[in-house]
Short mmCIF file of C-alpha atoms in Angstrom, two decimals:
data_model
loop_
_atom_site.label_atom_id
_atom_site.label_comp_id
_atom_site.label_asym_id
_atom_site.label_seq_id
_atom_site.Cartn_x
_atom_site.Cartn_y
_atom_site.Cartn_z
CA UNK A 1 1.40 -16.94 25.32
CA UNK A 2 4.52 -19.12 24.52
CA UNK A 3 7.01 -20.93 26.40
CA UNK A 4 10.78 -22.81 26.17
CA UNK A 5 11.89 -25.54 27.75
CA UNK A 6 15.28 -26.93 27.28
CA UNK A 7 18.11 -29.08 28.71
CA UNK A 8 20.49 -26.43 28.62
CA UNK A 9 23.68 -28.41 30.29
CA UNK A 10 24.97 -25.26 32.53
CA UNK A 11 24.00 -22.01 32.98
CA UNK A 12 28.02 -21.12 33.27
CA UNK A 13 28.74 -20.77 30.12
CA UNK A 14 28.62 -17.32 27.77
CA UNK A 15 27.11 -18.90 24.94
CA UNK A 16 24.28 -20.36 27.17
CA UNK A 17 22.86 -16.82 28.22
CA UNK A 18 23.82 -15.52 24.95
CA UNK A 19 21.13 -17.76 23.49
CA UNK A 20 18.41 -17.19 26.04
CA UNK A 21 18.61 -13.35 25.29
CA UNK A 22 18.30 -14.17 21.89
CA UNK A 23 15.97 -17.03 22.08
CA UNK A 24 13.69 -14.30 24.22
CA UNK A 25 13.80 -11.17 22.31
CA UNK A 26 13.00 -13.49 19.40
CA UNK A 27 10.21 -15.69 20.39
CA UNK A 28 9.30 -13.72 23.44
CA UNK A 29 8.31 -16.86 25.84
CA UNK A 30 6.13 -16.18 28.92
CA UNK A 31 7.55 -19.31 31.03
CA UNK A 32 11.36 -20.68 30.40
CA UNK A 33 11.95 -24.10 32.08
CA UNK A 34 15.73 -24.97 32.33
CA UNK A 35 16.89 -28.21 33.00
CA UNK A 36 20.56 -29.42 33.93
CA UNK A 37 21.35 -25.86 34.97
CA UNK A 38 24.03 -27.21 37.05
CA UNK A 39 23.63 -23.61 38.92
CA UNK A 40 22.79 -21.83 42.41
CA UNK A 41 20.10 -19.86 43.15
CA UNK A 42 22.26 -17.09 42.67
CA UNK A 43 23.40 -17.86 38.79
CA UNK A 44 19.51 -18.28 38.10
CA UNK A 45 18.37 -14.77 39.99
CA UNK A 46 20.86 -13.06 37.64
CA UNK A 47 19.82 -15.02 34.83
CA UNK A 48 15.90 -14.39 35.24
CA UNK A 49 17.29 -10.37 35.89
CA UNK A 50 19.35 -10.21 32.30
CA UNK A 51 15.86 -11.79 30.75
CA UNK A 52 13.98 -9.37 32.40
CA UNK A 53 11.87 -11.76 33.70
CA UNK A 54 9.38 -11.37 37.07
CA UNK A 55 10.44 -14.33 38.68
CA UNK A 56 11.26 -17.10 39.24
CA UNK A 57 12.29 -20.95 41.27
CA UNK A 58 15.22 -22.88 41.12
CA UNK A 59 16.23 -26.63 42.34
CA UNK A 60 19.56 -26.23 42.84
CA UNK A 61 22.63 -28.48 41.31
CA UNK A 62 23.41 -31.23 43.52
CA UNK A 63 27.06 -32.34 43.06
CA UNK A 64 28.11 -32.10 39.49
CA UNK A 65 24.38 -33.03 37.59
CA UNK A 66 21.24 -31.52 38.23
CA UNK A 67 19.34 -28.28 38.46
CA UNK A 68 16.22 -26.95 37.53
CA UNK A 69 14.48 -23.41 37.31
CA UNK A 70 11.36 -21.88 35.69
CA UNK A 71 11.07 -18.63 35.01
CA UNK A 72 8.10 -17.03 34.25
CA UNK A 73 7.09 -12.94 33.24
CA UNK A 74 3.56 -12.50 34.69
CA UNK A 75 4.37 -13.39 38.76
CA UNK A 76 0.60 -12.95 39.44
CA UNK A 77 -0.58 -15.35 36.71
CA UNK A 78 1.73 -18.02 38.13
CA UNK A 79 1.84 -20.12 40.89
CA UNK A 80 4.30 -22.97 41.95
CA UNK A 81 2.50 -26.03 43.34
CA UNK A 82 5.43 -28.10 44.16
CA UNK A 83 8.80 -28.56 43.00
CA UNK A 84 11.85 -31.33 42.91
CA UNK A 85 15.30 -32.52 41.92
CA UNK A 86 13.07 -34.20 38.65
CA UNK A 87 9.82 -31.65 37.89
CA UNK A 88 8.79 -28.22 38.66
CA UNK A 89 4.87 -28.63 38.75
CA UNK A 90 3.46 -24.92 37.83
CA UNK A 91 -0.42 -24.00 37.85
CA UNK A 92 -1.27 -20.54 34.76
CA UNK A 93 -3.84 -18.51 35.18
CA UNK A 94 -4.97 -17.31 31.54
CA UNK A 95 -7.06 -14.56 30.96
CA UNK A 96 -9.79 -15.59 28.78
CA UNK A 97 -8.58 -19.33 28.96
CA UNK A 98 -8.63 -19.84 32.99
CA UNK A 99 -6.74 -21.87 34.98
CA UNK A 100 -4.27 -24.96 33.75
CA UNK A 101 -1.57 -26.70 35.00
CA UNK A 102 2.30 -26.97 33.39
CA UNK A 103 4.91 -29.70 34.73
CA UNK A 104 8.25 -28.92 33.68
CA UNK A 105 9.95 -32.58 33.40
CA UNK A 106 13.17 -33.95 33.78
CA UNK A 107 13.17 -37.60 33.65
CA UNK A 108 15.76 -39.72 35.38
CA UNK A 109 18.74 -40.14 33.18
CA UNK A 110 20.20 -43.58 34.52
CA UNK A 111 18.38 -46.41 32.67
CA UNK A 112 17.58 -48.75 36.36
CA UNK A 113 15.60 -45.44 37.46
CA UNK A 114 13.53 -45.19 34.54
CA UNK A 115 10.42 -46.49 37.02
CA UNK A 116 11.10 -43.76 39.15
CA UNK A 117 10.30 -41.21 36.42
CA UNK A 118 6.96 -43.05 35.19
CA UNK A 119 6.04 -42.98 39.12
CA UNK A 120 6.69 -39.34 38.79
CA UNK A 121 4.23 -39.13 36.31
CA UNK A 122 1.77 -41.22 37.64
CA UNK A 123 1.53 -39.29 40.80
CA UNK A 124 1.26 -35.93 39.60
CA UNK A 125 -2.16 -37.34 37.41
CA UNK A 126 -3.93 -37.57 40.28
CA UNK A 127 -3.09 -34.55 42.25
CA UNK A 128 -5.32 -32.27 39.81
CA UNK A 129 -7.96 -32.38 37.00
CA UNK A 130 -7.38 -29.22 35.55
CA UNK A 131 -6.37 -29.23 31.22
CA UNK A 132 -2.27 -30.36 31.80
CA UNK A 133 0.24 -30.18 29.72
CA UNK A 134 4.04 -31.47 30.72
CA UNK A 135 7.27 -30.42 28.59
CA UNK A 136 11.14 -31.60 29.18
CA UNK A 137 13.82 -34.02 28.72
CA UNK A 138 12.02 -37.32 29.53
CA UNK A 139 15.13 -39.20 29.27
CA UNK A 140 13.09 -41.84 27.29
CA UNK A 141 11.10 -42.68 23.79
CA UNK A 142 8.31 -44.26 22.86
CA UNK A 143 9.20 -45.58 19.16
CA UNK A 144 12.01 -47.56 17.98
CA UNK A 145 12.51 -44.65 15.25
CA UNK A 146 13.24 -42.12 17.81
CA UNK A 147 16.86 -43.39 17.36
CA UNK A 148 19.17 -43.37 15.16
CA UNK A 149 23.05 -45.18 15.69
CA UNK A 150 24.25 -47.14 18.40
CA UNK A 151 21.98 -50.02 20.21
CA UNK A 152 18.09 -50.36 19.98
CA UNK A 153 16.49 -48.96 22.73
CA UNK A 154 15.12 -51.53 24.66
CA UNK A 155 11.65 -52.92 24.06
CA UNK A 156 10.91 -52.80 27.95
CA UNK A 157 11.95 -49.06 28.36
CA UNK A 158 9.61 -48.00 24.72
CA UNK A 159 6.61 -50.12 26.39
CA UNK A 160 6.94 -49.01 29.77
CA UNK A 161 7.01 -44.94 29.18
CA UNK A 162 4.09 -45.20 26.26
CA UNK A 163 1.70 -47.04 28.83
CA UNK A 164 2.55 -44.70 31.45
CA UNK A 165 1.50 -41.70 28.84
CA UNK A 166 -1.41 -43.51 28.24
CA UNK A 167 -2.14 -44.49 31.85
CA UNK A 168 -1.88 -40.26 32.63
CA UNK A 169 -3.83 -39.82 29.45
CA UNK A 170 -1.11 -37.49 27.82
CA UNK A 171 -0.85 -37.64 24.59
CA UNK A 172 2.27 -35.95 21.90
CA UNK A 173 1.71 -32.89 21.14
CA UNK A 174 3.95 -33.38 17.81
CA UNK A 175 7.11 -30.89 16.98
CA UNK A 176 7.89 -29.16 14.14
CA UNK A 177 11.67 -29.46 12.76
CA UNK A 178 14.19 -31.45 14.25
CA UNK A 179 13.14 -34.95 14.90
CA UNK A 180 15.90 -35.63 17.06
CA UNK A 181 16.70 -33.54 20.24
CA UNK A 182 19.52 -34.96 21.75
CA UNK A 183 23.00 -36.44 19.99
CA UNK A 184 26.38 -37.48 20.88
CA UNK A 185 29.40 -38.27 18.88
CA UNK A 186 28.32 -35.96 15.98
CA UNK A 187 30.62 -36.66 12.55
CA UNK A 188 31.89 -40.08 14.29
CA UNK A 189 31.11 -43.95 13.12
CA UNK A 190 29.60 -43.36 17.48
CA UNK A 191 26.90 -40.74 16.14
CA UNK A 192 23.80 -41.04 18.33
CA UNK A 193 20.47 -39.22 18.11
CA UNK A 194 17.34 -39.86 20.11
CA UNK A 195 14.03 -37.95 20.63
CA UNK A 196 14.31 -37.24 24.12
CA UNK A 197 12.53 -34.10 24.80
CA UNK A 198 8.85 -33.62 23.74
CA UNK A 199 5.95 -31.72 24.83
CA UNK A 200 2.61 -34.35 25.85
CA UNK A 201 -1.01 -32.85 27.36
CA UNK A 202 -4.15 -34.20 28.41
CA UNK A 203 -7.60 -34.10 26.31
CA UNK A 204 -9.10 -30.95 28.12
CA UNK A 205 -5.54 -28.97 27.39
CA UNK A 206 -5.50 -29.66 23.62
CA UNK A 207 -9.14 -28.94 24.02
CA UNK A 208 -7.98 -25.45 25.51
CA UNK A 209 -5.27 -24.84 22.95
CA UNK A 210 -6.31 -26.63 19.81
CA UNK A 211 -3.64 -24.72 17.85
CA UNK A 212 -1.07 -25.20 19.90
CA UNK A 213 2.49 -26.42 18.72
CA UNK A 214 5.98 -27.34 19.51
CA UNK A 215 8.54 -26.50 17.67
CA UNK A 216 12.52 -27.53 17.95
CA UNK A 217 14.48 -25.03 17.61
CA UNK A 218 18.48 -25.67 16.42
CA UNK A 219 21.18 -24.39 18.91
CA UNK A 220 24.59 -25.23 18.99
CA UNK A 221 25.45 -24.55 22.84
CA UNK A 222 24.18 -27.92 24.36
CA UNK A 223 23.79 -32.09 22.87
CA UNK A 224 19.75 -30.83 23.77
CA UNK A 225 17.93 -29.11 21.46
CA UNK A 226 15.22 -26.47 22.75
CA UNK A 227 11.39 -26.98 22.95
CA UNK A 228 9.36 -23.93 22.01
CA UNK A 229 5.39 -24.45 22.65
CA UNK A 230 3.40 -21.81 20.83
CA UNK A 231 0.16 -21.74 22.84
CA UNK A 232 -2.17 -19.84 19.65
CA UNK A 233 -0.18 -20.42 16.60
CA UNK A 234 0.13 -16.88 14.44
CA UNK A 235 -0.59 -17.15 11.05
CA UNK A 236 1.35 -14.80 9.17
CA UNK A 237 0.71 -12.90 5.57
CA UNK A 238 3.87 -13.10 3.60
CA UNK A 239 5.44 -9.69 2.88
CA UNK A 240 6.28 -8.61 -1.14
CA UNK A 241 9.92 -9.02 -0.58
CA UNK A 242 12.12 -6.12 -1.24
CA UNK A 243 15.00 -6.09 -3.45
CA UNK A 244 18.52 -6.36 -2.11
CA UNK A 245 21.76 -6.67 -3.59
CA UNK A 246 24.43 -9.26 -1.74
CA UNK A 247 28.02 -8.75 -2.00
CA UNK A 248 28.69 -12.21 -2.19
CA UNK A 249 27.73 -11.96 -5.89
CA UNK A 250 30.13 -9.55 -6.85
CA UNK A 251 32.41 -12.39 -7.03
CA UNK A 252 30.47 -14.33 -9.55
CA UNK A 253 31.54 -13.73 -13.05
CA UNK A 254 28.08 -13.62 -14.29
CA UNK A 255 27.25 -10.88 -12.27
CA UNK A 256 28.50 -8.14 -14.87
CA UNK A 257 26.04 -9.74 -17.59
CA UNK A 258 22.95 -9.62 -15.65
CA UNK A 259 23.51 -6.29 -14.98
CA UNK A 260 24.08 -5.06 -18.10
CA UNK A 261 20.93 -7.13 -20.07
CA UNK A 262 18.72 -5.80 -17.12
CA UNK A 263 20.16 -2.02 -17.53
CA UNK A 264 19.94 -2.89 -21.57
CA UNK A 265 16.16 -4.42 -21.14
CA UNK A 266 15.01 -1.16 -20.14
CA UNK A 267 16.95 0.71 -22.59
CA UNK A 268 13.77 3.11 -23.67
CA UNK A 269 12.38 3.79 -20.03
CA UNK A 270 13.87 6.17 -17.37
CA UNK A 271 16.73 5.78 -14.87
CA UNK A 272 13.93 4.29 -12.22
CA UNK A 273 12.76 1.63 -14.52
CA UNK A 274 15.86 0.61 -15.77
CA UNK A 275 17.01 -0.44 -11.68
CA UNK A 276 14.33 -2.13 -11.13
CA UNK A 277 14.22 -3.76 -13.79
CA UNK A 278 18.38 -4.95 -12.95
CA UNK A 279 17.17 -5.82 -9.42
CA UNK A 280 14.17 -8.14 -11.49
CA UNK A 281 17.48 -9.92 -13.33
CA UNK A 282 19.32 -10.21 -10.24
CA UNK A 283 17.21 -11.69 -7.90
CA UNK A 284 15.50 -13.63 -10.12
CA UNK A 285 19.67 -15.03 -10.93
CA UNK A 286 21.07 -14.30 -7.82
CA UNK A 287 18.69 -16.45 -5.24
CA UNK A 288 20.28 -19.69 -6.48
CA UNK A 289 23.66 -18.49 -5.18
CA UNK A 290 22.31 -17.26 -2.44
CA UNK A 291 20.61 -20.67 -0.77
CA UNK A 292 23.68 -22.52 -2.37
CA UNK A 293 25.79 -20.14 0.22
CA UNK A 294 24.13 -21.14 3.06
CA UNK A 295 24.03 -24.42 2.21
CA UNK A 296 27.75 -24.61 2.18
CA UNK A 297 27.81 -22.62 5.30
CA UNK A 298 25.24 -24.62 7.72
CA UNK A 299 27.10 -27.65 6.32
CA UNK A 300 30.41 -26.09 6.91
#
């Protein structure tokens, strides 16, 4: 079981649904939590329809900001316990695992209502004791390092959201790629980034899900990068890799020589031999181009 949760600033746009269709048939999350959807009820029912997904609840936008929704795949495993303009509090019913409790969270983005958020939290520790886990856009950090340009965060706002974690006994769950998951001004001498969204749980749900993880995932459609929480990690066996030629290095000059010593290497074997034994020559030349390529290109 896996789930995503991401500020995805409006589900209006193309490119938004785009990546949730990919982001789906990809990682194949049970639950999606959506924050700033900035939508209707009626944008998210089509949404959770082109997902295929069972169903669904969404807070809708108020004004121009705002907007949550969860979607989910199993409806009879899921059940909503309560939901508002700032959380979507969800209890999972695991097969194997039992019961547990997910809080979608979307923590108040103006800086004089950052009490109202740890109040949030507060209260939802004590309406349950079951293994918890919450996942969003907190809207605040709990390290000075969890920023990078502009101002220091304020020493009042770091101190204040860490005891309140500690206080509801949620700890980090950690992330995998992407420190940073929220940034404005990108290229400028105004660059910010900030850690704003993270995944946190209790002891009794990292007890539950000792290999669980969270990893970031890179999207180019909102200033918020995605959370993806892997509930069992997979380990997979790496596959022999099978040859194949890019076209990219027919435009390198030392493409013609590598061909011809591998073809000339296996001058006394048959036909068969002699390709694989170019192939051998070329990928064992050819990777270098190849990562130097996308280099240029995810810099580009």
């Amino acid at each position: 079981m896996s789930l995503l949760a991401w500020n995805c600033r409006g589900l209006g746009k193309p490119r938004t649904i785009q990546f949730l269709k990919h982001i789906t048939q990809q990682k194949r999350p049970s639950i999606i939590f959506l924050s700033e959807t900035l939508a209707r009820e009626k944008k998210v029912a089509e949404v959770c329809k082109t997902l295929n997904f069972a169903g669904f609840i969404s807070i809708e936008v108020q004004g121009r900001s705002g907007g949550l929704a969860l979607l989910w795949k199993n409806e009879g495993g899921c059940t909503v316990i309560e939901a508002t303009r700032n959380y979507i509090d969800f209890e999972v019913e695991n097969e194997g695992v039992g019961r547990w409790r997910y809080t979608g969270f979307y923590g108040c983005p103006e800086r004089q209502r950052r009490r109202e958020s740890w109040g949030m939290l507060l209260n939802l520790r004590e309406r349950s004791n079951l293994p918890w886990c919450v996942i969003g856009d907190f809207n605040d950090m709990m390290y000075e390092d969890e920023k990078r340009g502009g101002n220091k965060q304020p020493s009042y706002l770091l101190t204040g959201f860490t005891e309140t974690l500690e206080t509801c006994q949620l700890k980090d769950l950690g992330f995998v790629g992407e420190k940073f998951t929220w940034e404005r001004s990108r290229g400028s001498n105004f660059w910010i980034q900030e850690r704003l969204d993270r995944g946190v749980a209790n002891q009794k749900w990292r007890e539950l899900f000792p290999e669980a993880e969270v990893e970031v995932i890179e999207v180019a459609t909102s200033d918020h990068l995605p959370l993806y929480l892997q509930l069992n990690r997979r380990v997979y066996m790496p596959k022999e890799k099978k040859f194949r030629f890019e076209n990219i290095w027919v435009r390198e000059k030392e493409c013609r020589n590598i061909v011809k010593h591998g073809w000339e290497a296996g001058e006394t074997r048959d036909i068969v031999h002699k390709i694989k034994s170019c192939g051998e020559k070329l990928q064992e030349w050819g990777g270098g181009i190849t990562k130097e390529f996308k280099r240029k290109l995810g810099h580009c």
